[in-house]
Short mmCIF file of C-alpha atoms in Angstrom, two decimals:
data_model
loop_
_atom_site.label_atom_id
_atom_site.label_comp_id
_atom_site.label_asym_id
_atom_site.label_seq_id
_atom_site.Cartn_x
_atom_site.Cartn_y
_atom_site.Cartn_z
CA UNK A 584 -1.12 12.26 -9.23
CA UNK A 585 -2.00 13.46 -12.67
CA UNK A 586 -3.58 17.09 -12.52
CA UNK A 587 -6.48 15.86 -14.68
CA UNK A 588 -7.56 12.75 -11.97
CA UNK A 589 -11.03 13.39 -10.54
CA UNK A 590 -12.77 10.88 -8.00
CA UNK A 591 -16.69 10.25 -7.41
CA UNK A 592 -17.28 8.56 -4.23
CA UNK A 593 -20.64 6.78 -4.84
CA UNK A 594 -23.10 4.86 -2.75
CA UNK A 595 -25.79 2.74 -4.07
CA UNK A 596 -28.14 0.65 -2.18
CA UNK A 597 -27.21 -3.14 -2.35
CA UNK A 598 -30.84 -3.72 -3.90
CA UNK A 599 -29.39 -2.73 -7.70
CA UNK A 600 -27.85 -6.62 -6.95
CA UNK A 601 -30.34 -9.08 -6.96
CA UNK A 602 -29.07 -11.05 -4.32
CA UNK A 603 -28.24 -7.68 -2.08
CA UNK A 604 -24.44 -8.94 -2.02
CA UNK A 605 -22.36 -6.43 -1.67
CA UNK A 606 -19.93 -7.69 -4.15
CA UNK A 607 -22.08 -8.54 -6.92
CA UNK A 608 -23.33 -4.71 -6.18
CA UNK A 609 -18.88 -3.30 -6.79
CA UNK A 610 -19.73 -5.63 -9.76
CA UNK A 611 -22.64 -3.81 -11.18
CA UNK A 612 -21.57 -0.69 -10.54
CA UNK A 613 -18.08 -1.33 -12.57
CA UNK A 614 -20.44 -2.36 -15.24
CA UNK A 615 -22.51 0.85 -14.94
CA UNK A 616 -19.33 2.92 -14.56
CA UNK A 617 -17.42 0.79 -17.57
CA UNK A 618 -14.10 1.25 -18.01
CA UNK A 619 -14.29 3.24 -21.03
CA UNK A 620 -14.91 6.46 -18.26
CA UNK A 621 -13.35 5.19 -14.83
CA UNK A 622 -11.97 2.47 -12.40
CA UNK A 623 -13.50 1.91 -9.81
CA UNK A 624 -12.40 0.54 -6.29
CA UNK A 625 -14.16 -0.30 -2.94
CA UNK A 626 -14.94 2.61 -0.13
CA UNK A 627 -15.54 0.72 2.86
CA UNK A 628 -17.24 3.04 5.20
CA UNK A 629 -18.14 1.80 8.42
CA UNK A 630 -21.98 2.51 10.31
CA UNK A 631 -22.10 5.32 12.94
CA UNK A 632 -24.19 5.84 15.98
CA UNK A 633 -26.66 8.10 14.20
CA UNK A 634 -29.96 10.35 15.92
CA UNK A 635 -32.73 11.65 14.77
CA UNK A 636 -33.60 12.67 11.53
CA UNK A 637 -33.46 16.57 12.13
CA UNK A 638 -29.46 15.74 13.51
CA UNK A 639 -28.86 13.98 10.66
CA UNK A 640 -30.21 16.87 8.39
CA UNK A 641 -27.99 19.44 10.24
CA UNK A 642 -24.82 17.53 10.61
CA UNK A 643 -25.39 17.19 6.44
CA UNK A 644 -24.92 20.28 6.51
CA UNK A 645 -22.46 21.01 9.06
CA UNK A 646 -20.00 18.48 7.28
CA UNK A 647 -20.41 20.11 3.82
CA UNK A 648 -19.56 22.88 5.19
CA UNK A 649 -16.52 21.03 6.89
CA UNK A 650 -15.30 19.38 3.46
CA UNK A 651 -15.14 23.09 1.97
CA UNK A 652 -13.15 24.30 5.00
CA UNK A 653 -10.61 20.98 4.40
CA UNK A 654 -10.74 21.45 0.87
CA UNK A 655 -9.35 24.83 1.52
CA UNK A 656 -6.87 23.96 3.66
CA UNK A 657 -5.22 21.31 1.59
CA UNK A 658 -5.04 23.39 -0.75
CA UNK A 659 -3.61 26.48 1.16
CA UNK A 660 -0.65 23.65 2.77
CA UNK A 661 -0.07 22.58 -0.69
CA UNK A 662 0.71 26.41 -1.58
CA UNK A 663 3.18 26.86 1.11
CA UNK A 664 4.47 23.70 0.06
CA UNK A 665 5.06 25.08 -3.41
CA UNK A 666 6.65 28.56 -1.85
CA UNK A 667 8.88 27.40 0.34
CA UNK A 668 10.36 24.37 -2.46
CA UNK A 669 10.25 27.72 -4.50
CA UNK A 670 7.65 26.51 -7.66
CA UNK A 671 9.86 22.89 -8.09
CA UNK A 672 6.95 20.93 -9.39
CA UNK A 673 8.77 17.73 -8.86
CA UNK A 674 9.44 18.08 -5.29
CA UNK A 675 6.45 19.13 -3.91
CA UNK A 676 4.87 16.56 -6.61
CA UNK A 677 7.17 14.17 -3.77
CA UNK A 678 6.30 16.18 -0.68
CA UNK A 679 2.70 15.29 -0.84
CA UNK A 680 1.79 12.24 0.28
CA UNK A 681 -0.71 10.58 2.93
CA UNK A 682 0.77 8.49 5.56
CA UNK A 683 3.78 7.55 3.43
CA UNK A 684 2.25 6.82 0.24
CA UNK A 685 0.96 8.91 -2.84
CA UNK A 686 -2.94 10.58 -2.17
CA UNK A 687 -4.22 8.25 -5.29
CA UNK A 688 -2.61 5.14 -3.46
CA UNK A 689 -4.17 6.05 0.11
CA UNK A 690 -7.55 6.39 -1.78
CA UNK A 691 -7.87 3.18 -3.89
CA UNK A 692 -6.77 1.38 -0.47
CA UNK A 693 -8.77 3.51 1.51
CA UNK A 694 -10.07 1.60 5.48
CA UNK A 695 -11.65 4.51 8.08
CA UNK A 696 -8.86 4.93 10.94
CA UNK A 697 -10.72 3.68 13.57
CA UNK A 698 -7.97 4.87 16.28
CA UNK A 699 -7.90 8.77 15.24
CA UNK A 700 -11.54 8.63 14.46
CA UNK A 701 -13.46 6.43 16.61
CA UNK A 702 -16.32 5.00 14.85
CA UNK A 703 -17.75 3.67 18.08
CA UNK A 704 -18.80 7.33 19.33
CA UNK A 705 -21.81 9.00 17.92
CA UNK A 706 -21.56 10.84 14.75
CA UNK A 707 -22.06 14.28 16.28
CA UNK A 708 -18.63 13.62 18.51
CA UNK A 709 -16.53 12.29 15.36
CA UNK A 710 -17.81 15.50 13.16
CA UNK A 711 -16.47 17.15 16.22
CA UNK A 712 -13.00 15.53 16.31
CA UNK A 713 -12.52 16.70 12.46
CA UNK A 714 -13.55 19.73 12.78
CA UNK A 715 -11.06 20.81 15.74
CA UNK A 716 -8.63 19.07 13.77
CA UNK A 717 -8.68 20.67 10.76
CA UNK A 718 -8.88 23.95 12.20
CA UNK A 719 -5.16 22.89 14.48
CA UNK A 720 -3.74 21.91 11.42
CA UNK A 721 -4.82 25.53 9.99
CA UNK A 722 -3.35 27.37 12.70
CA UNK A 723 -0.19 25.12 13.40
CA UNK A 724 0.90 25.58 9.28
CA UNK A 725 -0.25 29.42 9.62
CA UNK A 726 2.05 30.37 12.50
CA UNK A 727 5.24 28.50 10.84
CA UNK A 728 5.20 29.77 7.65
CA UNK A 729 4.63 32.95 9.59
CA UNK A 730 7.82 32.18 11.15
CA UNK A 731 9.84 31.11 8.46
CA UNK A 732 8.61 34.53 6.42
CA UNK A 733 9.56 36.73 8.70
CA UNK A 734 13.06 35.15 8.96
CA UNK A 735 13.50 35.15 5.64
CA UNK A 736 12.66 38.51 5.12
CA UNK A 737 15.53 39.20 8.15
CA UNK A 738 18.37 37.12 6.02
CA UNK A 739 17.40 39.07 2.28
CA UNK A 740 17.68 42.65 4.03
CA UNK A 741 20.84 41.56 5.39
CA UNK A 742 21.90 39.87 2.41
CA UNK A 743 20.81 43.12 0.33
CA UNK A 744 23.25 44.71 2.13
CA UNK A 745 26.07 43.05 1.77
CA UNK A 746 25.56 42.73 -2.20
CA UNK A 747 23.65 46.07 -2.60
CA UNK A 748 24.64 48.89 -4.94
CA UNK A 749 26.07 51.70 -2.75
CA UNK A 750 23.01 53.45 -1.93
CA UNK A 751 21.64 50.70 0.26
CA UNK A 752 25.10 47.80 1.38
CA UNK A 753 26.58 47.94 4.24
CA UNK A 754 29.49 50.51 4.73
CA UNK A 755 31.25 48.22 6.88
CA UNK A 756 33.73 47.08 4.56
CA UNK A 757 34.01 50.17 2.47
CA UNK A 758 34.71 52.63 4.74
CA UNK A 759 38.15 53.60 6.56
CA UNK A 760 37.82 54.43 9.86
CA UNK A 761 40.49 57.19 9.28
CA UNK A 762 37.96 58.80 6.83
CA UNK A 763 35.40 59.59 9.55
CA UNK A 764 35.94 62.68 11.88
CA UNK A 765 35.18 61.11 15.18
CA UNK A 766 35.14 62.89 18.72
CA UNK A 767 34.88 66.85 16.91
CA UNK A 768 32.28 69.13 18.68
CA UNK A 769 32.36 71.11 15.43
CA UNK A 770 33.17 68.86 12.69
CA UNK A 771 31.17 66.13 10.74
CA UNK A 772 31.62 63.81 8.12
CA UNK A 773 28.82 63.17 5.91
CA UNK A 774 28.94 60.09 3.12
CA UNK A 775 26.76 60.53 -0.23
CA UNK A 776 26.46 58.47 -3.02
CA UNK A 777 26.60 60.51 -6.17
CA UNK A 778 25.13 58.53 -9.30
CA UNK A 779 28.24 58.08 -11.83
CA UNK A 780 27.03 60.25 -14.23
CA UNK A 781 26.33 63.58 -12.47
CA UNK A 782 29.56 63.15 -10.55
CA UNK A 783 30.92 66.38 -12.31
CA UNK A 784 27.99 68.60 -10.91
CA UNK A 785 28.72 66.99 -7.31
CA UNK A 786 32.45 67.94 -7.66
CA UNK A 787 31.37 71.12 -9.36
CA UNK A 788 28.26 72.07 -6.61
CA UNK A 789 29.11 70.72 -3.42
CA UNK A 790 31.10 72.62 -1.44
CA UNK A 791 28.39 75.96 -2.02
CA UNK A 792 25.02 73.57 -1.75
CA UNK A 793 25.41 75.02 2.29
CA UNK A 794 27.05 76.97 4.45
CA UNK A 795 30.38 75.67 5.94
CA UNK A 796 31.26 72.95 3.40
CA UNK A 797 34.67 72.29 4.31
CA UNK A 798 36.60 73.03 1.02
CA UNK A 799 37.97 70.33 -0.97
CA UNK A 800 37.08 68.19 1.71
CA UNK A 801 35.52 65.59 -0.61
CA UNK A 802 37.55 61.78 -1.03
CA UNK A 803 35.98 59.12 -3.48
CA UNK A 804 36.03 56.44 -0.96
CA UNK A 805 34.30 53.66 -3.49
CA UNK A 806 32.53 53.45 -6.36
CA UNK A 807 30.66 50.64 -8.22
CA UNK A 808 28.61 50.32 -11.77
CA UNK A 809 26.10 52.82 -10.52
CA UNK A 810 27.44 54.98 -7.88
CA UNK A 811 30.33 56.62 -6.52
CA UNK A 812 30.39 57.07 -2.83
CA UNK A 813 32.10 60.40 -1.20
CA UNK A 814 32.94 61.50 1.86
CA UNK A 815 32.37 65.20 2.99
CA UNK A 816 33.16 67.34 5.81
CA UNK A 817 30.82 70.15 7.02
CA UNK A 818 30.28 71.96 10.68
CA UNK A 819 27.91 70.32 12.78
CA UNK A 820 25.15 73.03 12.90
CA UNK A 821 24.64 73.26 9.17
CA UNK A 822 24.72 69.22 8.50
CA UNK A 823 21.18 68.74 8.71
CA UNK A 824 20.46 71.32 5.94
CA UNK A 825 23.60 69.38 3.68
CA UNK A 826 21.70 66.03 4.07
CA UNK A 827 18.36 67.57 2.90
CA UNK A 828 20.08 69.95 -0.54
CA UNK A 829 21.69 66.61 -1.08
CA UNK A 830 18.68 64.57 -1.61
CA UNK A 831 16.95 67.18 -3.33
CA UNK A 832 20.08 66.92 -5.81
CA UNK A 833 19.62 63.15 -6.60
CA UNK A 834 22.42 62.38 -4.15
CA UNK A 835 21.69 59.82 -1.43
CA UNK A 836 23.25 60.37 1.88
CA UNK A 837 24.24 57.09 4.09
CA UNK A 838 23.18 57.19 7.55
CA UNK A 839 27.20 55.70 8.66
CA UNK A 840 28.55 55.56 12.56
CA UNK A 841 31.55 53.92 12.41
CA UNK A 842 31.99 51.29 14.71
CA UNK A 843 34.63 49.42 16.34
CA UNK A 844 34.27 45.80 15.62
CA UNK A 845 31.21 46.40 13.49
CA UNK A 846 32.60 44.62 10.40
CA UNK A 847 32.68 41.29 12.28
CA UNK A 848 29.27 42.15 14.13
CA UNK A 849 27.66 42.10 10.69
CA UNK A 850 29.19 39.22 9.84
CA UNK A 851 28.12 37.05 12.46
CA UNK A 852 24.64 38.28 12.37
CA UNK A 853 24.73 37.39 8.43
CA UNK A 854 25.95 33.85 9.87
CA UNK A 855 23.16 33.43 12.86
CA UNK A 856 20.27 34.83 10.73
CA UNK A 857 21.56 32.06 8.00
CA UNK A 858 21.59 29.64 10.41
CA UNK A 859 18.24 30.33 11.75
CA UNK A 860 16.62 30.85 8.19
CA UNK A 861 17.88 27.32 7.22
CA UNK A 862 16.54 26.02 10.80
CA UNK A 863 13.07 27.14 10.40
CA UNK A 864 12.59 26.39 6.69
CA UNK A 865 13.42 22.75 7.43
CA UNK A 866 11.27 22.89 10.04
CA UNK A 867 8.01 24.24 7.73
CA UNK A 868 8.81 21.66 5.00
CA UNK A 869 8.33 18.89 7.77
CA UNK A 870 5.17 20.63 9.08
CA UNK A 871 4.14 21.02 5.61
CA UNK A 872 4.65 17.65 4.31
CA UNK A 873 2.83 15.99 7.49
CA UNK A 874 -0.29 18.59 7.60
CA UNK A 875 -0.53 18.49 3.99
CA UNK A 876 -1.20 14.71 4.27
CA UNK A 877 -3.19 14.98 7.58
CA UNK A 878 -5.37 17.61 6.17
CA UNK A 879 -6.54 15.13 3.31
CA UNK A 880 -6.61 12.20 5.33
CA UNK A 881 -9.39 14.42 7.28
CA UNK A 882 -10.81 15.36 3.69
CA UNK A 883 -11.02 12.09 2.75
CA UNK A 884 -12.94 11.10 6.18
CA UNK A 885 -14.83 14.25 6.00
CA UNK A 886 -16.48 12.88 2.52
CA UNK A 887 -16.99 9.64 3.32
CA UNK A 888 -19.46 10.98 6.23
CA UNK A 889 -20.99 13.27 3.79
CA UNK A 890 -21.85 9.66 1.99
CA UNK A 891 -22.61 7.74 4.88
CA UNK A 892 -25.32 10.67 6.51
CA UNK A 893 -26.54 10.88 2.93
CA UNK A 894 -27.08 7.76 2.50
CA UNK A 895 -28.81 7.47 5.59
CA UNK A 896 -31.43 10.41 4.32
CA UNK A 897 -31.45 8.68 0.90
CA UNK A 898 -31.89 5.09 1.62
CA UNK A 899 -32.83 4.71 4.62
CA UNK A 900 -32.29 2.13 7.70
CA UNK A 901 -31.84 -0.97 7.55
CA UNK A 902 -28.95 0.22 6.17
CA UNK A 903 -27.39 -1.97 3.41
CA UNK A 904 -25.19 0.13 0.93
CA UNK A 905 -22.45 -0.20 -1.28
CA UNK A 906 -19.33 2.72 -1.85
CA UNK A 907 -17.22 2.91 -4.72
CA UNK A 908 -14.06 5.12 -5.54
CA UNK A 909 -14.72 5.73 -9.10
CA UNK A 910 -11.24 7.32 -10.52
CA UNK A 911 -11.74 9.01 -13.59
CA UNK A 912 -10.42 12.66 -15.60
CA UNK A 913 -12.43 15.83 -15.88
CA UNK A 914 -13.08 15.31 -19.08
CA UNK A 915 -14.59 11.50 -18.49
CA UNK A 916 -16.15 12.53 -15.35
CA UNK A 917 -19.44 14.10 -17.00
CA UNK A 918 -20.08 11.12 -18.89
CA UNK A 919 -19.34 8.76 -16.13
CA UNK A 920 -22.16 10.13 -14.56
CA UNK A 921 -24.61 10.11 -17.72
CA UNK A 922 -24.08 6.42 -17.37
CA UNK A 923 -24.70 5.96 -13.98
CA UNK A 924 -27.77 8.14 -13.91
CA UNK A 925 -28.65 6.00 -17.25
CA UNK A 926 -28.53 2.85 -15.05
CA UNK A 927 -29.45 4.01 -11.53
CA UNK A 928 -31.98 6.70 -12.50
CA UNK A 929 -34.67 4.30 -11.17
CA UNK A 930 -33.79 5.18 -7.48
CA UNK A 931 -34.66 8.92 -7.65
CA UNK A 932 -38.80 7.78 -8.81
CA UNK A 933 -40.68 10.88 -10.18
CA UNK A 934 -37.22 12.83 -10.27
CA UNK A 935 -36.16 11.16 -13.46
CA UNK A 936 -37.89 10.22 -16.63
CA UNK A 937 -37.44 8.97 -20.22
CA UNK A 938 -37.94 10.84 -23.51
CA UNK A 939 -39.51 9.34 -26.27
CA UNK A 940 -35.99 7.74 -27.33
CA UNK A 941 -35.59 6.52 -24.12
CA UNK A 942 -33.15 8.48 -22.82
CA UNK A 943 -32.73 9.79 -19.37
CA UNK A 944 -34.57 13.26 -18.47
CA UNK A 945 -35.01 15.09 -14.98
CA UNK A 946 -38.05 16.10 -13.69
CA UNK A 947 -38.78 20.44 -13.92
CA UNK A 948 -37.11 23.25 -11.77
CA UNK A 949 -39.96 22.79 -8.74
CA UNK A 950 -39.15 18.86 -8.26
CA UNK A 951 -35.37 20.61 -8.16
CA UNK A 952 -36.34 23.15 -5.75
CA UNK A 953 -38.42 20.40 -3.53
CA UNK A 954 -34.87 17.97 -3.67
CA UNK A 955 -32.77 21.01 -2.87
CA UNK A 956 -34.50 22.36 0.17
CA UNK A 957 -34.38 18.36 1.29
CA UNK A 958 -31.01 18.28 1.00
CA UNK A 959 -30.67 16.18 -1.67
CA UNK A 960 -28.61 18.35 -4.64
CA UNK A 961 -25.16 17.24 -5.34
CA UNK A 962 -22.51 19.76 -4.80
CA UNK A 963 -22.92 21.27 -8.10
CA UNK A 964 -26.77 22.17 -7.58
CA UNK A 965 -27.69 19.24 -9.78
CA UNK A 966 -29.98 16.24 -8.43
CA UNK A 967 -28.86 12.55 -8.94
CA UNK A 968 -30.70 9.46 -8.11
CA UNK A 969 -28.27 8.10 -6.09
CA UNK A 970 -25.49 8.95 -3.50
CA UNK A 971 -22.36 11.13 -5.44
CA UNK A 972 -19.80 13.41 -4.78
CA UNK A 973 -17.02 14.83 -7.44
CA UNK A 974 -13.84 15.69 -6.12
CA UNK A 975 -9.95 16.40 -7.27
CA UNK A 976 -6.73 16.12 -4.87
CA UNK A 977 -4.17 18.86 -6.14
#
C-alpha cells in the first residue's frame, strides 16, 4: 500500500437518491466524490441490536476511544515488524497483510465477519468482544518481542565475546592453561590488557606498581590491533591492590579462572543460545505477521461501528443508509471532502450556509460548540453534514 493512500469511510442517508435505492445512492456519491479526488467502493455494514439513546451516546464514545487504542496498536506490531526484519522495507511491505491478502485489498472487499463478531448480539457485547481483543493481541505481541529481546541481547554478549578486542572476548581460546598458577596458597596470576601504545611504561612500571610483583614474571600471551594481553604473577595478599594501580594506569585487568573443558562449554552455549535466538525470532515474525493483520481487521470493524452508531445519532431510525470506502491520497483527501460537503451540505440544516458566490460556509464557533458537545465533530474537531471518518493503514 502506497504511504500516501488515505480512506474516508462515509455514510449518507439513502434519501440523497430519489428513489432511496441504495445503489443509485454508491452512484451519487461516486459522482459527488468524482474521480478526479478518489474511488470509491461499497462498505456494507450490517444493523446491530442498538438501546437507548444515552447507550448509544456513550458507546460513541467508548469506540472512539477503542479505534485510537487499535490505531496504536497496529501501528506498534507494525514497528516490531520493522525491528525484527531489521528496517527491510520490502519485507515487512510483504509481512503485512489481512487474512492473506494486502490491507487495501481486504478494504475495497470489505463484508463484517459475522463468526468472530456476531452481529446478532447487542452492540454493547460486540464493542466488548473488540475491546478484549485488541487488548490480547497487545499483550500476546508485548511478551514475545519481550522474549525474543532478551535472547538476543544473550547471543550479542556472547557473540561480543568471542569477536571482542581483548579487553572484553573470551580468554578461552587465548589462554594456556600452563600460563596460570593454579593450586598456590601464595601465588597468583593476574592477566591485563595493556593498550599497544603504552606497552613500554607497562614493561617499564609493572613489577614496582605493588609490593611482591614477581620479577620478570610478565609473558605477552596475545595481542591484537588494540591491545596486548600479559600475564603477571604477584603474592596473593597484595593482588587486590595490583588489580586496582592497574586500572588506575589505563590497564584493564581480566577477571580469568581457567577451566577445564571451558573452551567447549562456551562453545556450545554460543551454539544453544543461537539456536534459541533463531527459534524465538521465527516465532515473533509469525506472531507479528498474524496480530499485525488481526489488529486491523479489529480497526477496520472498530470504524465501521463508529459509522454505524453515528449514523444512528445522525439519521436516525428507520434506518436506511448507504457506506462508501472512498480511497484517495493526503493530498486529494481535503478536497474530496470540499466536494462532498459542496453536495451533501444540505443534511447538516443551519450548520452550513452559502456565501454570496454560492459557495459552501459553516455556521460560527457556538453552532460548533453545540455539534461538539452532541457528539457530532469529526475526528479532526471539524463538523460535516454527513457521516465521515479519515483514516491511513501504515
Amino acid at each position: 500500500m502506497s504511504k500516501n493512500t488515505k480512506f474516508l469511510l462515509v455514510s449518507l442517508p439513502a434519501s440523497i437518491s430519489p428513489t432511496n435505492d441504495h445503489d443509485e445512492a454508491l452512484t451519487a456519491l461516486r459522482s459527488a466524490v468524482t474521480t478526479d479526488y478518489g474511488s470509491v467502493f461499497p462498505f456494507p455494514i450490517p444493523e446491530f441490536k442498538i438501546g437507548t439513546l444515552d447507550a448509544l451516546v456513550q458507546q460513541a464514545d467508548e469506540l472512539a476511544k477503542l479505534e485510537t487504542a487499535c490505531e496504536g496498536v497496529v501501528g506498534k506490531v507494525g514497528d516490531s515488524l520493522k525491528t525484527i526484519l531489521e528496517g527491510d522495507e520490502e519485507k515487512v511491505s510483504q509481512s503485512k497483510t489481512v487474512n492473506d491478502k494486502p490491507a487495501e485489498q481486504y478494504l475495497k472487499s470489505f463484508h463484517w465477519n459475522k463468526v468472530k463478531y456476531r452481529a446478532d448480539k447487542p452492540l454493547g457485547e460486540v464493542i466488548s468482544t473488540l475491546q478484549k481483543e485488541i487488548t490480547s493481541i497487545d499483550n500476546q505481541v508485548k511478551d514475545k518481542y519481550n522474549s525474543y529481546n532478551q535472547v538476543k541481547t544473550n547471543l550479542t554478549a556472547l557473540q561480543r565475546r568471542q569477536t571482542g578486542n581483548l579487553t572484553t572476548k573470551s580468554l578461552a581460546n587465548i589462554v594456556s592453561p600452563d600460563l596460570i598458577i593454579r593450586d598456590s596458597d601464595y601465588l597468583e596470576t593476574h592477566l591485563i590488557a595493556v593498550p599497544r601504545t603504552i606497552t613500554k611504561d607497562f614493561l617499564r612500571t609493572y613489577e614496582t606498581l605493588t609490593p611482591m610483583v614477581v620479577p620478570r614474571s610478565a609473558v605477552q600471551v596475545a595481542a591484537d590491533e588494540e591491545f596486548t594481553l600479559y600475564a603477571v604473577t604477584t603474592f596473593k595478599k597484595h593482588s587486590q591492590d595490583f588489580i586496582h594501580k592497574c586500572r588506575e594506569s589505563k590497564w584493564t585487568p581480566r577477571d580469568y579462572k581457567y577451566k577445564e573443558g571451558g573452551k567447549e562449554e562456551e562453545s556450545r552455549e554460543l551454539d544453544k543460545v543461537g539456536k534459541e535466538e533463531k527459534k524465538v525470532w521465527e516465532q515473533a515474525l509469525r506472531l507479528g505477521r498474524t496480530a499485525w493483520g488481526e489488529s486491523v481487521m479489529a480497526w477496520v470493524h472498530v470504524l465501521a461501528l463508529r459509522v454505524f452508531v453515528e449514523t444512528v445519532l445522525r439519521y436516525g431510525l428507520p434506518l436506511n443508509f448507504v457506506c462508501g470506502l472512498v480511497r484517495t491520497t493526503g493530498k486529494l483527501a481535503k478536497k474530496a471532502r470540499g466536494s462532498l460537503d459542496v453536495s451533501y451540505s444540505y443534511l447538516g440544516g443551519n450548520a452550513f450556509g452559502r456565501d454570496k458566490k454560492g459557495r459552501v460556509t459553516k455556521d460560527d464557533s457556538s453552532t460548533s460548540a453545540d455539534m461538539q458537545a452532541a457528539g457530532h465533530m469529526g475526528d479532526g474537531g471539524d463538523y460535516s453534514a454527513y457521516v465521515c471518518y479519515e483514516f491511513e493503514i501504515r
